[in-house]
PDB file of C-alpha atoms and ligand atoms in Angstrom:
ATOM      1  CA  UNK A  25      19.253 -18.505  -1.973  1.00  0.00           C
ATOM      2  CA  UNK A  26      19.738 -15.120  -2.224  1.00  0.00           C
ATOM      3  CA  UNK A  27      17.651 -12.454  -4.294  1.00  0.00           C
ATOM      4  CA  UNK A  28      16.906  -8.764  -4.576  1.00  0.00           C
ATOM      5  CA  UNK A  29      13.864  -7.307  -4.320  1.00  0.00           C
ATOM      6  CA  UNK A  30      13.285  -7.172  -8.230  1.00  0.00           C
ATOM      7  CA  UNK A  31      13.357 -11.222  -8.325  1.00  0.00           C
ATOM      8  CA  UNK A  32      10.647 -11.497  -6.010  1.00  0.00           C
ATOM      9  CA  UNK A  33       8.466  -8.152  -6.855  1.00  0.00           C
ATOM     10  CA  UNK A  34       6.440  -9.656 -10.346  1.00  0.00           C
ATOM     11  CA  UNK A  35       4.971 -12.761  -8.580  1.00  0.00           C
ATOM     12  CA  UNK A  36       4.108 -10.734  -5.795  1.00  0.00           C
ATOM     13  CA  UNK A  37       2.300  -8.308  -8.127  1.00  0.00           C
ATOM     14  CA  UNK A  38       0.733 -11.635 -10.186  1.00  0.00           C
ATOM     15  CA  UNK A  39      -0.651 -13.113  -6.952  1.00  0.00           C
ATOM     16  CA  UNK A  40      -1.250  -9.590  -5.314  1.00  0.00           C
ATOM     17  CA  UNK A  41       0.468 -10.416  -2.540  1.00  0.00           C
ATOM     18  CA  UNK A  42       2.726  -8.558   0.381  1.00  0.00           C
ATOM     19  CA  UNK A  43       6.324  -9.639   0.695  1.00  0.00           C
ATOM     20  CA  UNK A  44       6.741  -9.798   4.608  1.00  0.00           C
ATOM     21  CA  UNK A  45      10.474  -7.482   5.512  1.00  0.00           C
ATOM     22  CA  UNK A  46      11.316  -8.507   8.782  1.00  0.00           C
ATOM     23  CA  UNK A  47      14.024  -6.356  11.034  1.00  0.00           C
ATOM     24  CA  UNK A  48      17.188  -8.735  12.375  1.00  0.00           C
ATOM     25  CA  UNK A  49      18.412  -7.736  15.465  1.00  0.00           C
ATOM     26  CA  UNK A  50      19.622 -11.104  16.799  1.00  0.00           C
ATOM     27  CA  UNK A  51      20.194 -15.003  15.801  1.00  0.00           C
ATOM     28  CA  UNK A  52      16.781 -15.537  17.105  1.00  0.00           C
ATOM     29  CA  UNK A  53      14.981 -13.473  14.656  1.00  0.00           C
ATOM     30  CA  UNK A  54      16.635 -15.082  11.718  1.00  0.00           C
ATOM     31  CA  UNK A  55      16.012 -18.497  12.969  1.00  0.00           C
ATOM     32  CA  UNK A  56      12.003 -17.532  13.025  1.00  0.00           C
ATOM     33  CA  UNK A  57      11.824 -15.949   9.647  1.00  0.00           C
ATOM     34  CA  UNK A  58      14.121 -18.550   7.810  1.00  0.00           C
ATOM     35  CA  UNK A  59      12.274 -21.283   9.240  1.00  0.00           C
ATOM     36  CA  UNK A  60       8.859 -19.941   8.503  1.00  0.00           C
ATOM     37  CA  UNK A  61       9.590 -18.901   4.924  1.00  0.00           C
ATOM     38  CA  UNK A  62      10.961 -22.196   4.261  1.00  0.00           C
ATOM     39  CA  UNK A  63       7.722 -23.907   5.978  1.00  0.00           C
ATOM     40  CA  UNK A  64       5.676 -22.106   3.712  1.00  0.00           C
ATOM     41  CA  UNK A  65       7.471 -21.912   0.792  1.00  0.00           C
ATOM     42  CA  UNK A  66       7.931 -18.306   0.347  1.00  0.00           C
ATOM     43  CA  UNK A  67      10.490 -15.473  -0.423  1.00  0.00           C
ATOM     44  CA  UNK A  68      10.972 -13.207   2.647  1.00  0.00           C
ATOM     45  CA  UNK A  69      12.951 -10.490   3.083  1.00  0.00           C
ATOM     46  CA  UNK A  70      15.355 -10.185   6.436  1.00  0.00           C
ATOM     47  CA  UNK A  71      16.542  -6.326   6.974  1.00  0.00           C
ATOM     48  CA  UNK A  72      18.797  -4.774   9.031  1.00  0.00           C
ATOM     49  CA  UNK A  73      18.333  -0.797  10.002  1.00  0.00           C
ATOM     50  CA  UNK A  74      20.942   1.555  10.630  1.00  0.00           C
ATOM     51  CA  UNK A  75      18.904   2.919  13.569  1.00  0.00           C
ATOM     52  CA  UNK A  76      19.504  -0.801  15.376  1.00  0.00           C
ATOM     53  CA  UNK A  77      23.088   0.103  15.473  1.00  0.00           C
ATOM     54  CA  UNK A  78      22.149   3.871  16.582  1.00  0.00           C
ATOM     55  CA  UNK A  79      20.182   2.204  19.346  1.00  0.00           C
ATOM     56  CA  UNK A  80      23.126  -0.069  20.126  1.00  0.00           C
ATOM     57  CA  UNK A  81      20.593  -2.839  19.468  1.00  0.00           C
ATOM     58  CA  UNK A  82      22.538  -4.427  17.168  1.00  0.00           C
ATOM     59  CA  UNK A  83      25.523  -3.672  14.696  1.00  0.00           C
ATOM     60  CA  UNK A  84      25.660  -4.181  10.659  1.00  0.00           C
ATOM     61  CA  UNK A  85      29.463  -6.215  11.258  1.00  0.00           C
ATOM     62  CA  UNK A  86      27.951  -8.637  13.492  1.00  0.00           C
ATOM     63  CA  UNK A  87      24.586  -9.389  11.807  1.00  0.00           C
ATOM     64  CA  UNK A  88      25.199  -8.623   8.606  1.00  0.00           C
ATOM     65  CA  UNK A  89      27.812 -11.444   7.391  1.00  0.00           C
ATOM     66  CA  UNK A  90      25.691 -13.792   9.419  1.00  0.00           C
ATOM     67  CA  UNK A  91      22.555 -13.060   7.380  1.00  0.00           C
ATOM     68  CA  UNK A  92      24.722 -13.440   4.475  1.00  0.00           C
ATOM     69  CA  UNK A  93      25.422 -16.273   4.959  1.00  0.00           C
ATOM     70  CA  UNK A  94      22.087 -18.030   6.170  1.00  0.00           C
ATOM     71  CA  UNK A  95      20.398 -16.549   3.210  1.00  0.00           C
ATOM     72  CA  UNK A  96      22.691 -18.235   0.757  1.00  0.00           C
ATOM     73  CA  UNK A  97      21.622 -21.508   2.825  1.00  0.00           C
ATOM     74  CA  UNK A  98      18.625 -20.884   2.515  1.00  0.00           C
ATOM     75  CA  UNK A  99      15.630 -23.089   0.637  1.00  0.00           C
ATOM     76  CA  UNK A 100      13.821 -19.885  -0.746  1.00  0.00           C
ATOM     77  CA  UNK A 101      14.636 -16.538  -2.128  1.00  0.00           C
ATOM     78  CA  UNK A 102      15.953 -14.092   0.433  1.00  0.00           C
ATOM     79  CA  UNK A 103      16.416 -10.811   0.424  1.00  0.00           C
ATOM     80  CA  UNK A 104      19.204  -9.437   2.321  1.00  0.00           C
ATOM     81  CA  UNK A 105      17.896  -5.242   2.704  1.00  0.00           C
ATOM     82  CA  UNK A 106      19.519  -2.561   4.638  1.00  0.00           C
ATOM     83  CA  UNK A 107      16.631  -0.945   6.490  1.00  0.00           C
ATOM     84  CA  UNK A 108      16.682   3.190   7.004  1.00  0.00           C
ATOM     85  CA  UNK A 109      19.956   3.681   5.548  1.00  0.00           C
ATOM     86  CA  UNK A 110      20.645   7.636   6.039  1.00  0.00           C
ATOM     87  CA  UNK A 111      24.412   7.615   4.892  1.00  0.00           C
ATOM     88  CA  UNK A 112      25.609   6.573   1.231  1.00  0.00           C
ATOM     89  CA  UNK A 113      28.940   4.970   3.325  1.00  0.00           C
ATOM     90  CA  UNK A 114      26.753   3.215   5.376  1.00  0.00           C
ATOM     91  CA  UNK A 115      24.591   1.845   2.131  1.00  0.00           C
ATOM     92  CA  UNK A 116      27.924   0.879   0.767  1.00  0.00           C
ATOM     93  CA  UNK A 117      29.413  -0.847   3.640  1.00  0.00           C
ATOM     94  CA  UNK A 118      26.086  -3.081   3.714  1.00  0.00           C
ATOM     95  CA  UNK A 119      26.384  -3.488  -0.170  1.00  0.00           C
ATOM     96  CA  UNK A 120      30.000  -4.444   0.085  1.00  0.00           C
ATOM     97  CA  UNK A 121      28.686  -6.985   2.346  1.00  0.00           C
ATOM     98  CA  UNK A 122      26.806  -8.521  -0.371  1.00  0.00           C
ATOM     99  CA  UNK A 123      23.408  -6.906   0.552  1.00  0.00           C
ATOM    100  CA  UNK A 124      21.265  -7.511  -2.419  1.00  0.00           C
ATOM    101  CA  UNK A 125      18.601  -4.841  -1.270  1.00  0.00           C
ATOM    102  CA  UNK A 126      18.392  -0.959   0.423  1.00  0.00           C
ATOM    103  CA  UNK A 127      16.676   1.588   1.557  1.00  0.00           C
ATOM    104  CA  UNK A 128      18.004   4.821   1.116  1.00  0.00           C
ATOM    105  CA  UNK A 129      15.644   7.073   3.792  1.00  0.00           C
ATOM    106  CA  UNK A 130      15.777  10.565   3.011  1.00  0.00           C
ATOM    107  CA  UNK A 131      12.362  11.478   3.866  1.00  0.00           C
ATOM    108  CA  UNK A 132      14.029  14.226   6.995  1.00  0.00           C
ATOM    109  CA  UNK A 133      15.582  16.004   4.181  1.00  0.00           C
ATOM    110  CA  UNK A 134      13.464  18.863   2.317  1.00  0.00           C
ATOM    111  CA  UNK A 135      12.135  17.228  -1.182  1.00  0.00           C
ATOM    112  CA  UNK A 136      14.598  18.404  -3.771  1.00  0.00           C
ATOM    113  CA  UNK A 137      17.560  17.165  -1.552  1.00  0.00           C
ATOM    114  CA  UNK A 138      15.909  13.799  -0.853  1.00  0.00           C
ATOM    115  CA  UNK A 139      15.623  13.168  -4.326  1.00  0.00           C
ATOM    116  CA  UNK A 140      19.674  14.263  -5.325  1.00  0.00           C
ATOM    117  CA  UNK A 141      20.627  12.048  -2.185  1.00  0.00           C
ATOM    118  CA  UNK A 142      18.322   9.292  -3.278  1.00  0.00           C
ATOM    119  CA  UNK A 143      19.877   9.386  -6.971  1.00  0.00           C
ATOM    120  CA  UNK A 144      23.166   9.209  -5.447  1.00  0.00           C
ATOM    121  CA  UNK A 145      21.720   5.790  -3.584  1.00  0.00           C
ATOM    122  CA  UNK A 146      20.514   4.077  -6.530  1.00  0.00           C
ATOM    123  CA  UNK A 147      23.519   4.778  -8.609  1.00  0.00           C
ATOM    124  CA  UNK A 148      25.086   2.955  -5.902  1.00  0.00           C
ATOM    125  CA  UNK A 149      22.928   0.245  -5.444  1.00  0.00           C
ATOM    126  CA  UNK A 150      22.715  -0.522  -9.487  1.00  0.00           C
ATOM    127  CA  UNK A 151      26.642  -0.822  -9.484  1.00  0.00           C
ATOM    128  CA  UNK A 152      26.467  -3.550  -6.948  1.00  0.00           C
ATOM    129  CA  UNK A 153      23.256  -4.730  -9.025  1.00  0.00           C
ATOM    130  CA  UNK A 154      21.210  -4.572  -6.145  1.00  0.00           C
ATOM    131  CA  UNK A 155      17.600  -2.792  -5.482  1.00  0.00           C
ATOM    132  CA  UNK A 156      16.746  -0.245  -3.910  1.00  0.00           C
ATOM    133  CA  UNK A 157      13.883   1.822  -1.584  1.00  0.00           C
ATOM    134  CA  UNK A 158      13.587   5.216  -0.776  1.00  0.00           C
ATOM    135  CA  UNK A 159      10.947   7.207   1.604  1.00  0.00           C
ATOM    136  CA  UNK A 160       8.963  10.412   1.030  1.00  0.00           C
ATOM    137  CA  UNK A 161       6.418  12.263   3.395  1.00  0.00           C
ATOM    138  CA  UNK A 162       5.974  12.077   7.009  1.00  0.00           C
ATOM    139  CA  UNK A 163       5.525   9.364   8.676  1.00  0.00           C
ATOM    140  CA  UNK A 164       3.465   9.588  12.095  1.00  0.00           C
ATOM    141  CA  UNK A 165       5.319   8.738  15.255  1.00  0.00           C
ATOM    142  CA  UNK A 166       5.024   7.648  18.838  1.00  0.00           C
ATOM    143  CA  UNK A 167       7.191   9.092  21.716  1.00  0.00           C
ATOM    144  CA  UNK A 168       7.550   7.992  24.901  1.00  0.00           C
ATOM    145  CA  UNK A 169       8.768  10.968  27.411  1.00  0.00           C
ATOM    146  CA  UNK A 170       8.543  11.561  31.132  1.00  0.00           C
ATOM    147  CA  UNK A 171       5.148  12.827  31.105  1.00  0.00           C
ATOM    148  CA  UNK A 172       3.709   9.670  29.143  1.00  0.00           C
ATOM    149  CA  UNK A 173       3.075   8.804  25.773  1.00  0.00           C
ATOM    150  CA  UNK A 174       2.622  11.595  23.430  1.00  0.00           C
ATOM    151  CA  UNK A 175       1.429  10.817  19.591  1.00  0.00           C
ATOM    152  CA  UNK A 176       2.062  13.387  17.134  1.00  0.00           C
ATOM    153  CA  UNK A 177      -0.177  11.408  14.419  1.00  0.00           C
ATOM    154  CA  UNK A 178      -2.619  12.817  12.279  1.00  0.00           C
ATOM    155  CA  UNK A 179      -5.210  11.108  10.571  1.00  0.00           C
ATOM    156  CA  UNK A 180      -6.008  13.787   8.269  1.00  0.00           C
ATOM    157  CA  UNK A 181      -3.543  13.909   4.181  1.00  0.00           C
ATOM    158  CA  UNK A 182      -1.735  17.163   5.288  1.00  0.00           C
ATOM    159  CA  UNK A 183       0.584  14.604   7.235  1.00  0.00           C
ATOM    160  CA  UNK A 184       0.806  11.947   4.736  1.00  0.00           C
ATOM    161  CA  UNK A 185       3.011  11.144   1.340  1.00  0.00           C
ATOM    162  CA  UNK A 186       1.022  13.330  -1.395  1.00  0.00           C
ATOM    163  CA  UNK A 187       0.683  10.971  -4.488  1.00  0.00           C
ATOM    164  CA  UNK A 188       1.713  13.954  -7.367  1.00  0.00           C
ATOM    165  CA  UNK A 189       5.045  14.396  -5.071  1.00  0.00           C
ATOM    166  CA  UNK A 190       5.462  10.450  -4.982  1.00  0.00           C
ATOM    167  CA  UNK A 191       4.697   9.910  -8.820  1.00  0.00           C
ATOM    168  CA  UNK A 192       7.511  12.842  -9.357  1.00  0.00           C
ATOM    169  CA  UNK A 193       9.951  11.389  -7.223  1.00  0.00           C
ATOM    170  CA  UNK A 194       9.877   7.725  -8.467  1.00  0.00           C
ATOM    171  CA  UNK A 195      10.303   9.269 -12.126  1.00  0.00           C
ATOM    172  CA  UNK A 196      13.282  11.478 -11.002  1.00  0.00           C
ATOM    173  CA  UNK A 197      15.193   9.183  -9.194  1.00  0.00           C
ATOM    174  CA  UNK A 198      14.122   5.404 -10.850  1.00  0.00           C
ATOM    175  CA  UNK A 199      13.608   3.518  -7.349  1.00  0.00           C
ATOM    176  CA  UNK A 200      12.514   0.258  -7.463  1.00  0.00           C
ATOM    177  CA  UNK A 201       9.922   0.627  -4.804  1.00  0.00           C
ATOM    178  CA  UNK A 202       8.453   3.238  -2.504  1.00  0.00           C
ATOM    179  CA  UNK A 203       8.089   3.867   1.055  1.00  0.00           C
ATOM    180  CA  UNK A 204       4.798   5.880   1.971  1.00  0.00           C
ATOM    181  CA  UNK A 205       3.223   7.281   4.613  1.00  0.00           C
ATOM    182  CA  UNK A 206      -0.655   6.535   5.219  1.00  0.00           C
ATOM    183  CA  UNK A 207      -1.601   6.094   8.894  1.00  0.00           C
ATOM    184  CA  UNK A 208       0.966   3.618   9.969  1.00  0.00           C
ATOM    185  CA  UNK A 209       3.588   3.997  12.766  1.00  0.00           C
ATOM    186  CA  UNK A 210       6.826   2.505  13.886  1.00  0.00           C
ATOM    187  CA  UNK A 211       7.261   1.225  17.086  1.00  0.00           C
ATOM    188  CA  UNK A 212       3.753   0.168  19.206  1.00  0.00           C
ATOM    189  CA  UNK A 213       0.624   1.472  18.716  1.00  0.00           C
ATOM    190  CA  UNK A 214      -1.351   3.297  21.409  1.00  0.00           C
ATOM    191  CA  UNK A 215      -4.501   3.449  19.715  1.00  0.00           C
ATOM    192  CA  UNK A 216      -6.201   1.981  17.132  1.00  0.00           C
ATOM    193  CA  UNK A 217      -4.356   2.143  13.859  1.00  0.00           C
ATOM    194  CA  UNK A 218      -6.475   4.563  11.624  1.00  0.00           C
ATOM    195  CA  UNK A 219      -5.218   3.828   7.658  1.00  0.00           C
ATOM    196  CA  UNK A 220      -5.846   5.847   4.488  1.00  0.00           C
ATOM    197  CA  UNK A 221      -7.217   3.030   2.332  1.00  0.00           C
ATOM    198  CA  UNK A 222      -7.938   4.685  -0.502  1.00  0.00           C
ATOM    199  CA  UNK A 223      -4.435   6.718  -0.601  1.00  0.00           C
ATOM    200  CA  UNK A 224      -2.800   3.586  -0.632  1.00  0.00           C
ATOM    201  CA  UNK A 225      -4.813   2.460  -4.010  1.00  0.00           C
ATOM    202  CA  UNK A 226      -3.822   6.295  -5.481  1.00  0.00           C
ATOM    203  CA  UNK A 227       0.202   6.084  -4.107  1.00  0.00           C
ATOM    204  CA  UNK A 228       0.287   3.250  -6.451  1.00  0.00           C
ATOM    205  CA  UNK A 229      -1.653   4.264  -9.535  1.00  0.00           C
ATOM    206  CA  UNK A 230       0.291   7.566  -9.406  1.00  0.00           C
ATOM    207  CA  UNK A 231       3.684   5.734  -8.858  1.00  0.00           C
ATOM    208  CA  UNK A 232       3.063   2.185 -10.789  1.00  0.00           C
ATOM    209  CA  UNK A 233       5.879   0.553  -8.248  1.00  0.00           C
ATOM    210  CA  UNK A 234       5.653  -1.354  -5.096  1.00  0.00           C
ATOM    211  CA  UNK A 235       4.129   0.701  -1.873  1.00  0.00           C
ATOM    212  CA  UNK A 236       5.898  -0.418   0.905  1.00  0.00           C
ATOM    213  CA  UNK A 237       4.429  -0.412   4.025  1.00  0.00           C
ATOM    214  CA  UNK A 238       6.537   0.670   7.380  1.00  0.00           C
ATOM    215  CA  UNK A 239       5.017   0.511  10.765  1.00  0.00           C
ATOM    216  CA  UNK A 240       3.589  -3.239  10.029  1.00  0.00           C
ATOM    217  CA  UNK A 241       3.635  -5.005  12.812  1.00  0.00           C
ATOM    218  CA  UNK A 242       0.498  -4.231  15.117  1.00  0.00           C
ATOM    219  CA  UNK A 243      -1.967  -4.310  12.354  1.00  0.00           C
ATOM    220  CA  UNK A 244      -4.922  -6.406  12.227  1.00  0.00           C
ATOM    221  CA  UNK A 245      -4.947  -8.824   9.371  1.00  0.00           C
ATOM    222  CA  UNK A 246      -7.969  -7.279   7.569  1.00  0.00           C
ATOM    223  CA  UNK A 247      -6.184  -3.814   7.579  1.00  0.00           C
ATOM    224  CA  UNK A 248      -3.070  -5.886   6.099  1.00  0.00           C
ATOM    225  CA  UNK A 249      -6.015  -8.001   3.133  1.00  0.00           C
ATOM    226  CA  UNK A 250      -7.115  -4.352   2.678  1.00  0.00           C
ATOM    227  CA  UNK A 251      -3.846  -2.158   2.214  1.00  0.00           C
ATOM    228  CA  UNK A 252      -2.232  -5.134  -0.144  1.00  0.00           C
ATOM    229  CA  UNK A 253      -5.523  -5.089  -2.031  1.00  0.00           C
ATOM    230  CA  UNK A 254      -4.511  -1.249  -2.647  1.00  0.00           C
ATOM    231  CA  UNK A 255      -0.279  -1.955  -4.025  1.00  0.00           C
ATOM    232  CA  UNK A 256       1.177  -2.589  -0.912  1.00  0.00           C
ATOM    233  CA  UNK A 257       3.901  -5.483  -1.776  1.00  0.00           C
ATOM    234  CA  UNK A 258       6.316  -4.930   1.155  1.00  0.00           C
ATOM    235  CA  UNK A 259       5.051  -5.147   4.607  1.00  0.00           C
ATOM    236  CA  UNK A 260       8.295  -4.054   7.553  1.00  0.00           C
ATOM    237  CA  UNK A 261       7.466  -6.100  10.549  1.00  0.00           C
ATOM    238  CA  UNK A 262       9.538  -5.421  13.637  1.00  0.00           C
ATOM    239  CA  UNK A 263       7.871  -4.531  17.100  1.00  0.00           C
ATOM    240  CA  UNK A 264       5.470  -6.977  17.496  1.00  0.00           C
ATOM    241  CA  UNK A 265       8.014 -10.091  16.485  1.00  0.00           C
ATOM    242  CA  UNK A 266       9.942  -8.663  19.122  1.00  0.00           C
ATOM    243  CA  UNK A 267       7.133  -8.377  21.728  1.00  0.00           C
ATOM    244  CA  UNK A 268       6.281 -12.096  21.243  1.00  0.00           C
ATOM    245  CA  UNK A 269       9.615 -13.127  21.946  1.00  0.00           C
ATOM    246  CA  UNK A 270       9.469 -11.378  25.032  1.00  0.00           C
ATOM    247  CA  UNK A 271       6.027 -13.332  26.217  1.00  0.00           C
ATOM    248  CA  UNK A 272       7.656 -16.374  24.911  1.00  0.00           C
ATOM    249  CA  UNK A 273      10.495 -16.112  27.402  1.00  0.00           C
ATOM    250  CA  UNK A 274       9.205 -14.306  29.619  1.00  0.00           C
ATOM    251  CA  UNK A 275       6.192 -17.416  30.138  1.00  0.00           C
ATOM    252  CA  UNK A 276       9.031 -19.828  31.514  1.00  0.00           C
ATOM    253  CA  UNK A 277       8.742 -21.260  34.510  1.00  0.00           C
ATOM    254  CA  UNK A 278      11.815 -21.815  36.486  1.00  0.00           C
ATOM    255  CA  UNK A 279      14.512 -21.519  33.336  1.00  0.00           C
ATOM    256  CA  UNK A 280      18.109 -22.589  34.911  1.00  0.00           C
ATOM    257  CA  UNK A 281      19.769 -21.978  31.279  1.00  0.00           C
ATOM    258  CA  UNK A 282      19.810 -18.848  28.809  1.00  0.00           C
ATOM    259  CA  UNK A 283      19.223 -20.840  26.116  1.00  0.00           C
ATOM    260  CA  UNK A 284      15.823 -22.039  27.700  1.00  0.00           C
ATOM    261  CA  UNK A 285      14.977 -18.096  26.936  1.00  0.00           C
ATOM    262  CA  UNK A 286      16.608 -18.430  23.609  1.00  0.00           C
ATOM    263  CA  UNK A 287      14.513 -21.270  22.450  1.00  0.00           C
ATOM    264  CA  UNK A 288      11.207 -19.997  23.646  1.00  0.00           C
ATOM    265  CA  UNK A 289      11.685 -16.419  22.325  1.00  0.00           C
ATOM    266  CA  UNK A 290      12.114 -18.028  19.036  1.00  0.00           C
ATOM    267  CA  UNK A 291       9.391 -20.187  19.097  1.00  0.00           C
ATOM    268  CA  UNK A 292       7.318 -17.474  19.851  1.00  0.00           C
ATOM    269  CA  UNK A 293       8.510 -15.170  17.333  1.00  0.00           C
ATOM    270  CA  UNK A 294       8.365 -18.289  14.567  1.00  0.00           C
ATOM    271  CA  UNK A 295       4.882 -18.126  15.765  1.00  0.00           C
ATOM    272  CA  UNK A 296       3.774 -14.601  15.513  1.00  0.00           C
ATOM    273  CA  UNK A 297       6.071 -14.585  12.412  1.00  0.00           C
ATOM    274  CA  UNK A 298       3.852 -17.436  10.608  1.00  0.00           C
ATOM    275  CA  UNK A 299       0.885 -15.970  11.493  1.00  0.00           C
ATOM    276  CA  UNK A 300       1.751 -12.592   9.758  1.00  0.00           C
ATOM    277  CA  UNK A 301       3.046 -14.350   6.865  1.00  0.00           C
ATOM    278  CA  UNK A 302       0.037 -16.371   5.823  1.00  0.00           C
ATOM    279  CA  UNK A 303      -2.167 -13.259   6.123  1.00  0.00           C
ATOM    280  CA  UNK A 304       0.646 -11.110   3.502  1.00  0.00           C
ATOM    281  CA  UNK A 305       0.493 -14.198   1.121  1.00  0.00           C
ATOM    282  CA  UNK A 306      -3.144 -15.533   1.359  1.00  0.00           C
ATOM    283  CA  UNK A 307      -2.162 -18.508   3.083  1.00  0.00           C
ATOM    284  CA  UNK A 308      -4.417 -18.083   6.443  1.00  0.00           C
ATOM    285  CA  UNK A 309      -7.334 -20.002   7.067  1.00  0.00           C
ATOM    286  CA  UNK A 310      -9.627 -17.750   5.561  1.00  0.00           C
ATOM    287  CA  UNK A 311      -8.053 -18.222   2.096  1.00  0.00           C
ATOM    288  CA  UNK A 312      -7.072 -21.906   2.472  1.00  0.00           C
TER     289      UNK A 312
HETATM  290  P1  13P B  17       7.452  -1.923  13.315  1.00  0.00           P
HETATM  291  O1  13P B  17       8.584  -2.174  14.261  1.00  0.00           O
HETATM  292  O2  13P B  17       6.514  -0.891  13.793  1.00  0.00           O
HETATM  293  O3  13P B  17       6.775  -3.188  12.906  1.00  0.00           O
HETATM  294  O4  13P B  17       8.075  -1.291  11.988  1.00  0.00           O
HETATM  295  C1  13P B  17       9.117  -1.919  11.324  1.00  0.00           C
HETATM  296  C2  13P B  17       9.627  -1.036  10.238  1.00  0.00           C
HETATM  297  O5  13P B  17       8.899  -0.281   9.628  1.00  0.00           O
HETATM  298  C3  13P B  17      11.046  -1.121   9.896  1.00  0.00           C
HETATM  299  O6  13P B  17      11.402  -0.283   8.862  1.00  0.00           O
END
C-alpha cells in the first residue's frame, strides 16, 4: 500500500528506528526490497534519482509507473520518493506519477537560493499531498579519474551541514525531513568511513525532524545502531545492493539463460537488502 514519508515517520521516531530508502534502477531491485519488507513486516521506502536517468542508468517513465504500481500491491506501507530531484518539472513529472515522496536537492546552490528553490518544492509537493526532503551542506565525495581514486573528504565540521544553518532552513522552508552531511559518501568507500556521531545527535536537536542519512550503503552496522541512536530515521542504500547483485551473478557457473543472472542478482540483493534492514529496525540477531 502506498504511503508518504509522514505515515511512516512517528513509529519510526516511537521505536527509534531507521526507515531503509533504497535506489530502483531495475525490476530486480524492487523484487529484493518488496520481498524483504514484506518478510519482515516493515514500511520501506523505494526511490528513484534523477541522476539514474543522467547516468542513463535508468529513466523515471520506465521505472516509475512500475513502482507505482507494485507499491499499491504491496503488503506494507511504501513509499514511492524521487531521489536528488534538482528541477521543480522534474519533481512534478514524478508527482504526477503519483509519487507520494521527494527530495528536492539544492544543496549546489548558495544557501539563500536553496532555501527559495526548496520553498518552491514543498509548495509543490503539499498540493499533490505528498512529503518532501531537501539537502544542505556538503556532502564528501569520491572520484574516480585517470590517475586513480581521488577523495576530496574531510573529516573535520568546516565540510559538514552546520546545525544553526540546518535549524534555519527547516523553519524557513517547513520540510518534512532533512538531508545532512556528517562523514558519509555516495558511491563506494575507499577507506574507512569516519562519522560525526555527535553532529548527528545536534542536526536533530537543532532541527527536531528526521536526519536522513545519504551515502548508506557501506556502513558497518554499529555505525548504522550508532547514527539512528543520534535522529537518523532515513537511511539511502544504493551501492552496495548493487555490488551484491553483481557477486550474485557474477558466482554462476556455466549460466546458458539471462534470467539465470536475473534470479541470482536478486537473490543476492534480497540478501544484502535483509541484512541492512534488520540492523535499521532492530531486527538482527543482536536485538532478537
Ligand atoms: P549509496 O549508493 O552510497 O548507498 O548512497 C545512496 C544514496 O544516498 C542515494 O541518495
Amino acid at each position: 500500500m502506498l504511503a508518504t514519508l509522514n505515515d511512516i515517520y512517528p513509529d519510526a521516531q516511537k521505536r527509534r528506528i531507521a526507515v531503509g530508502a533504497f535506489n530502483i534502477v531495475n525490476f530486480e531491485n524492487i523484487l529484493a526490497v518488496l520481498e524483504t519488507a514484506e518478510k519482515l513486516n516493515e514500511p520501506v521506502i523505494m526511490a528513484f534519482a534523477q541522476t539514474h536517468e543522467e547516468n542513463h542508468i535508468a529513466t523515471l517513465d520506465t521505472m516509475g509507473p512500475v513502482m507505482m504500481l507494485m507499491a499499491e500491491q504491496a503488503k506494507v506501507p511504501v513509499v514511492v520518493h524521487l531521489d536528488h530531484g534538482v528541477n521543480i518539472s522534474y519533481i512534478e513529472k514524478a508527482l504526477k506519477m503519483g509519487f507520494t515522496s521527494v527530495m528536492f536537492d539544492g544543496s549546489a546552490l548558495p544557501y539563500e537560493e536553496n532555501v527559495a528553490k526548496t520553498k518552491e518544492a514543498v509548495k509543490l509537493a503539499r498540493a499533490y499531498h505528498a512529503s518532501i526532503e531537501a539537502e544542505i551542506g556538503k556532502m564528501a565525495g569520491i572520484t574516480l579519474n585517470n590517475s586513480g581514486i581521488t577523495e576530496n573528504r574531510k573529516s573535520n565540521r568546516s565540510n559538514y551541514t552546520d546545525p544553526a544553518e540546518a535549524a534555519d532552513f527547516v523553519a524557513k522552508t517547513g520540510v518534512d525531513c532533512l538531508a545532512c552531511s556528517f562523514g558519509t559518501v555516495h558511491g563506494e568507500y575507499f577507506s574507512e568511513p569516519n562519522l560525526d556521531f555527535d553532529l548527528v545527535k545536534e542536526l536533530s536537536e537543532a532541527t527536531n525532524v528526521p536526519i536522513v542519512m545519504h551515502g548508506g550503503s557501506g556502513v558497518s552496522h554499529e555505525d548504522y545502531k550508532k547514527v539512528i541512536a543520534n535522529g537518523v530515521r532515513k537511511i539511502n542504500y544504493f551501492t552496495y545492493m548493487d555490488k551484491a547483485g553483481a557477486a550474485g551473478a557474477g558466482a554462476l557457473k556455466e549460466p546458458n539463460y539471462f534470467h539465470e543472472y536475473a534470479q541470482a542478482g536478486k537473490d543476492a540483493m534480497q540478501k544484502d537488502v535483509e541484512s541492512a534492514m534488520r540492523c535499521f529496525t532492530n531486527k538482527d540477531e543482536g536485538s532478537l
